[in-house]
Coordinates of C-alpha atoms in Angstrom, one line a residue:
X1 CA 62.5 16.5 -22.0
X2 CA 60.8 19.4 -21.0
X3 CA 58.5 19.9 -23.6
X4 CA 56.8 17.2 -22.3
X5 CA 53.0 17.5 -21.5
X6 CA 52.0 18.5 -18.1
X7 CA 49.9 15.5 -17.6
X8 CA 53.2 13.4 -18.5
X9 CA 55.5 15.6 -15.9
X10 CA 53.0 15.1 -12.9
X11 CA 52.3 11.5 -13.7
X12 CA 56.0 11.1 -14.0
X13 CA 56.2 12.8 -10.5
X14 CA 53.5 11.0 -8.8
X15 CA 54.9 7.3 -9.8
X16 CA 58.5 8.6 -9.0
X17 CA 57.2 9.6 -5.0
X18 CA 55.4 6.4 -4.3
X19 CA 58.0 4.5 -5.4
X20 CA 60.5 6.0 -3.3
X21 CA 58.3 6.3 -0.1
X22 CA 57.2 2.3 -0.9
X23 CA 61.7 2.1 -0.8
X24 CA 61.8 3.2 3.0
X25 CA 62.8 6.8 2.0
X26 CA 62.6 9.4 4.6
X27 CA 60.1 12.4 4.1
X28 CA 62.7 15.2 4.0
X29 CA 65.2 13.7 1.8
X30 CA 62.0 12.3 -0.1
X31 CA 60.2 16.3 -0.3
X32 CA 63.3 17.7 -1.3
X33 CA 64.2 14.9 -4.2
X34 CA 60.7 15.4 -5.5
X35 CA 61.3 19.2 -5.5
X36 CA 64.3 19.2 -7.1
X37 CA 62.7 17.4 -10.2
X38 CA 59.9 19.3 -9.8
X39 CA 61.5 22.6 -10.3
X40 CA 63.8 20.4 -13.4
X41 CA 61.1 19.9 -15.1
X42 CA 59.5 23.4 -14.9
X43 CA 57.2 23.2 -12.3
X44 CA 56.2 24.7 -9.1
X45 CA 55.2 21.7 -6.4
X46 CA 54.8 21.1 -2.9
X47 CA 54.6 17.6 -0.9
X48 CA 53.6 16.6 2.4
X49 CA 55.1 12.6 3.2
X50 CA 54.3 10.8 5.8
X51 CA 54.4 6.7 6.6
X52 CA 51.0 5.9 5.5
X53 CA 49.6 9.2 3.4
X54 CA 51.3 11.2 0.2
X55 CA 50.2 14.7 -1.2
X56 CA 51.5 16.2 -4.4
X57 CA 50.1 19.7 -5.3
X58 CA 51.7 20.5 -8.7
X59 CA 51.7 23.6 -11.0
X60 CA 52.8 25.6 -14.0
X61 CA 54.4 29.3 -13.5
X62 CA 51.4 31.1 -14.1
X63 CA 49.0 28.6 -12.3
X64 CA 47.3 27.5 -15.8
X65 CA 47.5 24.3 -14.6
X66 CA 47.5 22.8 -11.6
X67 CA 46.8 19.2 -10.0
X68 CA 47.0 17.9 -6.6
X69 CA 47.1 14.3 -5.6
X70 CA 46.4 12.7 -1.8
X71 CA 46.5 8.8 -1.7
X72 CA 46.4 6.4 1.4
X73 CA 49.3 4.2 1.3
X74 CA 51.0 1.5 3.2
X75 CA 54.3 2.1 5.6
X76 CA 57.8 1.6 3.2
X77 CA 59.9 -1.2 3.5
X78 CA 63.5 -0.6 2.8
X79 CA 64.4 -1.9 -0.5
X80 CA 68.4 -0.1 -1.5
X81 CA 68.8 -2.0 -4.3
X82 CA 65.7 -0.5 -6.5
X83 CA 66.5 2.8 -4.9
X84 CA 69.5 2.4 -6.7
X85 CA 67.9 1.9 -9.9
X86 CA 65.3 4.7 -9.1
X87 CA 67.8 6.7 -8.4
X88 CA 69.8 6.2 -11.9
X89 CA 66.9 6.5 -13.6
X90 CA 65.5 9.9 -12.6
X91 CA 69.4 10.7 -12.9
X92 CA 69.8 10.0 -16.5
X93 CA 66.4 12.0 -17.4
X94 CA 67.4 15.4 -15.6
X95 CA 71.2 14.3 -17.5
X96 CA 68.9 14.6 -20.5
X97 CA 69.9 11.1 -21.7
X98 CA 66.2 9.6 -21.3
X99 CA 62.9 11.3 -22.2
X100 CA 60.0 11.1 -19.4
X101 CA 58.1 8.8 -21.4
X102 CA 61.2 6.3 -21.5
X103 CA 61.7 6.9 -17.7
X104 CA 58.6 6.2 -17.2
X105 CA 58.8 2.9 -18.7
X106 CA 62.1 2.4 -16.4
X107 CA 60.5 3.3 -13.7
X108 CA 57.6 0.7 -14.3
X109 CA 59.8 -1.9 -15.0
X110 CA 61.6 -1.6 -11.8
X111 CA 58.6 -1.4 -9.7
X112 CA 57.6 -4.7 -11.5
X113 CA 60.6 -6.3 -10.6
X114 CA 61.2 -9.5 -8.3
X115 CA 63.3 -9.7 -5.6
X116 CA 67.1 -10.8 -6.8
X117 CA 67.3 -12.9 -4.1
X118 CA 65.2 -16.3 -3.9
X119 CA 63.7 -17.5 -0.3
X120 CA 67.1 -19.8 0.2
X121 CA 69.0 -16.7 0.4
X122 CA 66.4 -14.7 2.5
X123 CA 66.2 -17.5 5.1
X124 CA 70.0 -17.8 5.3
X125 CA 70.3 -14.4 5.4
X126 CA 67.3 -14.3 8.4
X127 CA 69.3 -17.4 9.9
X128 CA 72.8 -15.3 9.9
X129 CA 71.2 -11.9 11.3
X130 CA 69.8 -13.6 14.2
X131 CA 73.2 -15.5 14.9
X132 CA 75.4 -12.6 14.1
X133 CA 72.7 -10.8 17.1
X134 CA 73.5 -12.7 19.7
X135 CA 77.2 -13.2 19.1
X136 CA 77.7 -9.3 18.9
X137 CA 75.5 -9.3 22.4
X138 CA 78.5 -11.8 24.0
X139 CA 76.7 -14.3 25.3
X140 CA 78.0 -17.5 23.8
X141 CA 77.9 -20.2 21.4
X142 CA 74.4 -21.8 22.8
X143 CA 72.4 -18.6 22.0
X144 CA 74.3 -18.2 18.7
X145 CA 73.6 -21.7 17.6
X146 CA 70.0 -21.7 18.7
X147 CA 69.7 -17.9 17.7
X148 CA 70.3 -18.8 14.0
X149 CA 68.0 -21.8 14.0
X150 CA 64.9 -20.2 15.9
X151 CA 65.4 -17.5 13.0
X152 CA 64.7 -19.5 10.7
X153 CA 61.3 -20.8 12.6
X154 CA 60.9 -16.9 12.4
X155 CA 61.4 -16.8 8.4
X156 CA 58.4 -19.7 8.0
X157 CA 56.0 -17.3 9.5
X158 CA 57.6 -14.0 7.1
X159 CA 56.6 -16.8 3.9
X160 CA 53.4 -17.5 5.3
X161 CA 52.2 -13.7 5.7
X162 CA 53.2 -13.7 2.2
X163 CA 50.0 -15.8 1.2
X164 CA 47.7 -14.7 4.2
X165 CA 46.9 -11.3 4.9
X166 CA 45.6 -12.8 8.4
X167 CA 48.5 -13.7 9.2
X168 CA 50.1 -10.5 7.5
X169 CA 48.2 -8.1 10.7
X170 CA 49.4 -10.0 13.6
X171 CA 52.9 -11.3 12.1
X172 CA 55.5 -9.4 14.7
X173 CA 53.4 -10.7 17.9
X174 CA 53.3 -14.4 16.5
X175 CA 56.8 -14.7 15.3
X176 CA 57.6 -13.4 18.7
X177 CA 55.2 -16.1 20.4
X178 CA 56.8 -18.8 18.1
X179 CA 60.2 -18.0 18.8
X180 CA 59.9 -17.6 22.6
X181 CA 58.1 -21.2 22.8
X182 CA 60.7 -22.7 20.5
X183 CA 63.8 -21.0 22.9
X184 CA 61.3 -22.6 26.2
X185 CA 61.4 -26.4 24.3
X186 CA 65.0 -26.5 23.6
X187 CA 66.1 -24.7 27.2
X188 CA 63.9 -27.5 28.6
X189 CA 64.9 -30.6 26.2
X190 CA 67.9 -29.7 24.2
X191 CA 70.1 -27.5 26.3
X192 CA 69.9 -25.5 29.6
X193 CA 72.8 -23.4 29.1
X194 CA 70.0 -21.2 26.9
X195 CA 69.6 -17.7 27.7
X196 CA 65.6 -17.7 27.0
X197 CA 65.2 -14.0 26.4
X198 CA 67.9 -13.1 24.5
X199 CA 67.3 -15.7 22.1
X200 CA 64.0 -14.9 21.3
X201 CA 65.5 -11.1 20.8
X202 CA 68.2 -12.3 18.9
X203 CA 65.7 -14.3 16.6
X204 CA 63.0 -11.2 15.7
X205 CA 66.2 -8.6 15.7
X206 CA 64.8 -8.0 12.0
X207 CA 61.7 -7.2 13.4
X208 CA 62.8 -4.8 16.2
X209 CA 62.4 -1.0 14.9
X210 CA 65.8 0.7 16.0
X211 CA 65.9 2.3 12.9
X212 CA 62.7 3.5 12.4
X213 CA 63.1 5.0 15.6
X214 CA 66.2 6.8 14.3
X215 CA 64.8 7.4 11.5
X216 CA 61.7 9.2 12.9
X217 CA 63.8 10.9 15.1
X218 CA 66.0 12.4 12.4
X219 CA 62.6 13.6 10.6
X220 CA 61.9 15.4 13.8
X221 CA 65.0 17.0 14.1
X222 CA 64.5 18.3 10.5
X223 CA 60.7 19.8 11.5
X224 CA 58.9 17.3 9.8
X225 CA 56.4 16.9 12.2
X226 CA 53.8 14.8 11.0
X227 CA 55.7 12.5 9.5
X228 CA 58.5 12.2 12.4
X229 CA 56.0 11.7 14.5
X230 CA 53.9 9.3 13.0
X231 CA 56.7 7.0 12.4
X232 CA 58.2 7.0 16.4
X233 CA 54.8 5.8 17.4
X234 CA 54.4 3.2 14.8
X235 CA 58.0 1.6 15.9
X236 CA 56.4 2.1 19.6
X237 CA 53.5 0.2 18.6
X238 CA 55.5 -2.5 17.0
X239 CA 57.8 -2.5 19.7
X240 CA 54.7 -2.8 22.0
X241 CA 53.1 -5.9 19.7
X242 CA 56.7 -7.9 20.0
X243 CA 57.4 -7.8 23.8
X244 CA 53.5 -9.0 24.4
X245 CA 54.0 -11.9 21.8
X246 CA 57.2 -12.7 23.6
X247 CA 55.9 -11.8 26.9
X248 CA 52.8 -14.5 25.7
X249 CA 55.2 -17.1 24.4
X250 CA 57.4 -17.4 27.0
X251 CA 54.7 -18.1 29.7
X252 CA 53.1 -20.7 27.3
X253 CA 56.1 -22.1 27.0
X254 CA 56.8 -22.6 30.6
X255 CA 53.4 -23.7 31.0
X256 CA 54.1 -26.3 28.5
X257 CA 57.5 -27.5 29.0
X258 CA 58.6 -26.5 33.0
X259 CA 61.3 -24.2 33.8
X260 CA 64.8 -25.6 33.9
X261 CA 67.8 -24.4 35.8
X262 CA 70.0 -21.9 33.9
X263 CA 74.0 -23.3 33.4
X264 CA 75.9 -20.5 32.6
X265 CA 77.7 -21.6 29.8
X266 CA 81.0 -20.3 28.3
X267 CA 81.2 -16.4 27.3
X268 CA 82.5 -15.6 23.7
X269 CA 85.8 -14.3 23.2
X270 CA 85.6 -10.4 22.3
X271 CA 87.5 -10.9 18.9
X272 CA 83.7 -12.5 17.8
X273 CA 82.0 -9.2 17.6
X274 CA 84.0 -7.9 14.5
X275 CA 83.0 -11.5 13.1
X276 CA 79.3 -10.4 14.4
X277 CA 79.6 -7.1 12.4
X278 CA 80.9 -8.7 9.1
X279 CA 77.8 -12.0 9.6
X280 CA 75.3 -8.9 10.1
X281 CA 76.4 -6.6 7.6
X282 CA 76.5 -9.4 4.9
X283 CA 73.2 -10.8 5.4
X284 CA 71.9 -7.1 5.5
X285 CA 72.8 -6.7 2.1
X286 CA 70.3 -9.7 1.3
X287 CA 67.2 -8.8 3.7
X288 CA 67.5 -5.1 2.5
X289 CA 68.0 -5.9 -1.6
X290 CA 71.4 -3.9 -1.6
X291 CA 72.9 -4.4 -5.3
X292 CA 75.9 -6.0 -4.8
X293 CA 77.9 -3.6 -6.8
X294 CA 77.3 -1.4 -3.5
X295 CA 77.7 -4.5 -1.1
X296 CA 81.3 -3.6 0.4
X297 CA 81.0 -0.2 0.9
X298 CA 77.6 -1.3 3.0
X299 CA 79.7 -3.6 4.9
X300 CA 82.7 -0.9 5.3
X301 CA 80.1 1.3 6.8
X302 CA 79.2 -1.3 9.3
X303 CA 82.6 -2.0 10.6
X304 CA 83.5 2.0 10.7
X305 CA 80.3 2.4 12.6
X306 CA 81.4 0.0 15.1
X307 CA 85.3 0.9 15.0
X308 CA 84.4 4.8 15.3
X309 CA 81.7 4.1 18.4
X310 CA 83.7 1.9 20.4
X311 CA 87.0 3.7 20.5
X312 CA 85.3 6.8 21.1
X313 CA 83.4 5.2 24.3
X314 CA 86.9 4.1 25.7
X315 CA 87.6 8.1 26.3
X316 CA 83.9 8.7 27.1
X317 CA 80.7 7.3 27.3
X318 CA 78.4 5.4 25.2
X319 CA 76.0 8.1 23.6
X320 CA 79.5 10.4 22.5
X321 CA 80.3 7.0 21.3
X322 CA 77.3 7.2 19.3
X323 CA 77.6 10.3 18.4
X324 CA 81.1 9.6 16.8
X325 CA 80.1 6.5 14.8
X326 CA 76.8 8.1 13.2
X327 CA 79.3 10.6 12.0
X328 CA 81.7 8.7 10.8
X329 CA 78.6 6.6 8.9
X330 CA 77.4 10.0 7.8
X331 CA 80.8 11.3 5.7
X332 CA 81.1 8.0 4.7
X333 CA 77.7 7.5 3.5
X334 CA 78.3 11.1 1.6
X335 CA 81.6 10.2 0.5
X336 CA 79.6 7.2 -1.2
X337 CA 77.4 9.5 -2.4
X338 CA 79.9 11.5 -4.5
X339 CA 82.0 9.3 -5.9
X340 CA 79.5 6.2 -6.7
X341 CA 76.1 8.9 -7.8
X342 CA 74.2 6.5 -6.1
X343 CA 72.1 7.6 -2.7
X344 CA 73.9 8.0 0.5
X345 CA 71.1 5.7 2.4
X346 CA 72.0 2.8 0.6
X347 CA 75.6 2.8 3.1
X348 CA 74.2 4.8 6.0
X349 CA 71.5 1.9 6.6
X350 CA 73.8 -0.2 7.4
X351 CA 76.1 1.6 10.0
X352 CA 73.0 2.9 11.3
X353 CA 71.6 -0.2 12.0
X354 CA 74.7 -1.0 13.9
X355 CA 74.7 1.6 16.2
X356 CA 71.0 2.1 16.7
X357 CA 70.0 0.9 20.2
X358 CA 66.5 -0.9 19.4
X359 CA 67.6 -3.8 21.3
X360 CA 68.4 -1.6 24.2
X361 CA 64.8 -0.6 24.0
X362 CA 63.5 -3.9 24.2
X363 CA 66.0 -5.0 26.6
X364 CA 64.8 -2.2 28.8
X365 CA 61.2 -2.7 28.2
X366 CA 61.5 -5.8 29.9
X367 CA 63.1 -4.3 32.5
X368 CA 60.4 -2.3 33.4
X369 CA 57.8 -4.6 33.4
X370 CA 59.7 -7.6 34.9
X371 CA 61.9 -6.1 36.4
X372 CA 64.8 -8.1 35.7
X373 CA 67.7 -7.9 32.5
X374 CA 68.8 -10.5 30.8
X375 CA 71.8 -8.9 29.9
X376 CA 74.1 -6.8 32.2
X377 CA 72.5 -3.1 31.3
X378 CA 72.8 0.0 33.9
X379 CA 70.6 2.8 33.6
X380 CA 69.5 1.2 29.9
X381 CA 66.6 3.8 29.7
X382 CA 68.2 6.7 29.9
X383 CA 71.1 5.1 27.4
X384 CA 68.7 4.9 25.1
X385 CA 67.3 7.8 24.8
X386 CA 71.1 9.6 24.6
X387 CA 72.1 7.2 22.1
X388 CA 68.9 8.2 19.5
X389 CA 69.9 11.7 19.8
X390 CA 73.5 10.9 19.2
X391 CA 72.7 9.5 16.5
X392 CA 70.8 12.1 15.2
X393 CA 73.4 15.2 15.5
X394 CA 75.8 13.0 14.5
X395 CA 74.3 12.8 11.0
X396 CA 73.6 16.5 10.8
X397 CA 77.0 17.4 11.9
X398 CA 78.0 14.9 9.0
X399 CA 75.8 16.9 6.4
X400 CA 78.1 19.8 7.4
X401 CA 80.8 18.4 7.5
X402 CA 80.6 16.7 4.0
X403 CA 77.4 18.1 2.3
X404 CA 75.9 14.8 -0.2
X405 CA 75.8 15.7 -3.7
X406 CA 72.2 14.5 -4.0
X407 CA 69.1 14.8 -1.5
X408 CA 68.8 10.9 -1.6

């Protein structure tokens, strides 16, 4: 394997870090995978990640050769089940069972590959997030009927950005524009006992960057600077683009159709937010391509998340409660990690997406500018801001407490 050409071992490198950042990987654990290959194969490197730029500088011992590559390239979107297979392939090589030439091939036929789920299952599992969003909120069956179904209106627009790259710029703001005038027609038409707001949240909750918040927070935390950075302000931005296309919809769509006195309709039982966790979880697996070989320990770590961060906020607050659930999510995740081989993101996306507070940021975005909450929310900002660095120890502490067997 490592007589291979140094052409082969930096082309090999190059495909294998674009691949993984185009997979949602963070840019430390994504620097220090590409090291560790790197220095497996013989080789000196260095890499600077960030969302939407790569830099490989590679070279032999003795500086003979050397080669450095910079490319422009587009934000990742989070794709665990061909991280998986990435993952297994770069595995087998350094295990010496595949040459580079016949991982390369792998790795090409994997980045060629088609989504294993259709567009029925995508839209169900868009449909079931949304729903699951609103009844882990505890508002009641209206929003989680009409949650589920505006989600879907949401999924029409995800297909058609797919075939228009018009439509592909300004998608976040119009699905949140369509979804807020869709929640105005049927509070005005269909049913009044519609809580407007939090059904347009609960229908873009896909859209809402919680993690990559967390995620660019962790990066900060671990002195990547650029990187960290840059991604925080692109979730801002997003974050920024949804509230004005909501914001936009729902005044078009009282412009349109009136305003209609709210009926406070029944509140859901609590026992429906561990029903919530199993709905979201499971259609998680589908929107983020999670093999389902790893599917229940994905949904296990959503259900410890939640378990772990609400019995430790009945002794003390919310962000400890945080705190507590991301480490429970992180030995977990790196309990995954050594006994499956398989990356520890592929089960610490899915607690993490539980127990990041990106709804909370919304939620108090419109607080600020209106106002007003639509849900029952006390000092919301400054929850917020606890909860992401919660988060954030919690996983190092984790680390600590139960190093991962691979930087993945």
């Amino acid at each position: 394997m490592n007589t291979a050409s140094f052409t082969q071992k930096r082309k090999f490198i190059v495909k294998l870090g674009k691949m993984l950042h185009k997979y949602g990987t963070p840019a430390y654990r994504l620097e220090a995978h590409l090291m560790e290959v790197a220095t497996h194969l013989n080789l000196k490197s260095s890499f600077v990640m960030s969302p939407t730029s790569v830099t490989f500088v590679i070279w032999t011992d003795g500086h003979e050769e050397e080669y450095t590559h910079v490319a422009r390239v587009e934000p990742g979107d989070h794709d665990l089940g061909s991280l998986a297979d990435t993952d297994d392939v770069v595995t087998r090589m350094l295990a010496g069972e595949l040459t580079i030439e016949e991982a390369d091939a792998n790795l090409e036929t994997i980045d060629t590959s088609k989504n294993p789920f259709n567009n029925w299952f995508t839209g169900f599992a868009f449909m079931v997030s949304g729903a699951a969003f609103a009844m882990l909120m505890g508002t009641s069956w209206n929003d989680v009927l009409w949650s589920g179904l505006i989600s879907l209106v949401v999924f029409l627009f995800v297909l058609w950005s797919a075939r228009s790259k018009r439509v592909t710029h300004m998608l976040e703001p119009l699905v949140a524009i369509a979804a807020a005038i869709a929640a105005c027609a049927v509070s005005s038409y269909i049913d009044p006992g519609v809580n407007i707001r939090l059904v347009v949240l609960s229908s873009i909750i896909v859209f809402i960057p919680g993690l990559a918040l967390a995620l660019g927070f962790a990066e900060l935390s671990a002195r990547h600077l650029v990187s960290g950075t840059a991604r925080v302000m692109d979730a801002v931005m997003l974050l920024f683009k949804l509230y004005f296309g909501a914001f936009l919809g729902i005044s078009i769509g009282f412009a349109l159709f009136g305003q209609t006195d709210f009926i406070q309709p029944e509140a859901l039982p609590k026992w429906t937010a561990w029903l919530a966790i199993l709905l979201l979880c499971s259609s998680l697996i589908i929107i983020f391509r999670t093999k389902l070989k790893h599917a229940s320990w994905s949904i296990a770590s959503g259900f410890i998340a939640y378990a772990a961060s609400i019995s430790a906020a009945v002794y003390f607050d919310f962000s400890i409660g945080a705190f507590v659930g991301a480490f429970a999510v992180g030995v977990f995740s790196n309990l995954f990690n050594r006994v499956v081989n398989a990356p520890a993101s592929i089960v610490a996306m899915q607690g993490l997406i539980v127990l990041v507070p990106g709804s909370k940021t919304y939620i108090g975005l419109n607080s600020l500018i209106e106002g007003q909450s639509f849900v029952n929310a006390d000092q919301i900002g400054q929850q917020t801001f606890l909860i992401f660095m919660s988060l954030v120890a919690g996983l190092i502490f984790a680390n600590v407490a139960l190093p991962p067997k691979k930087s993945l």
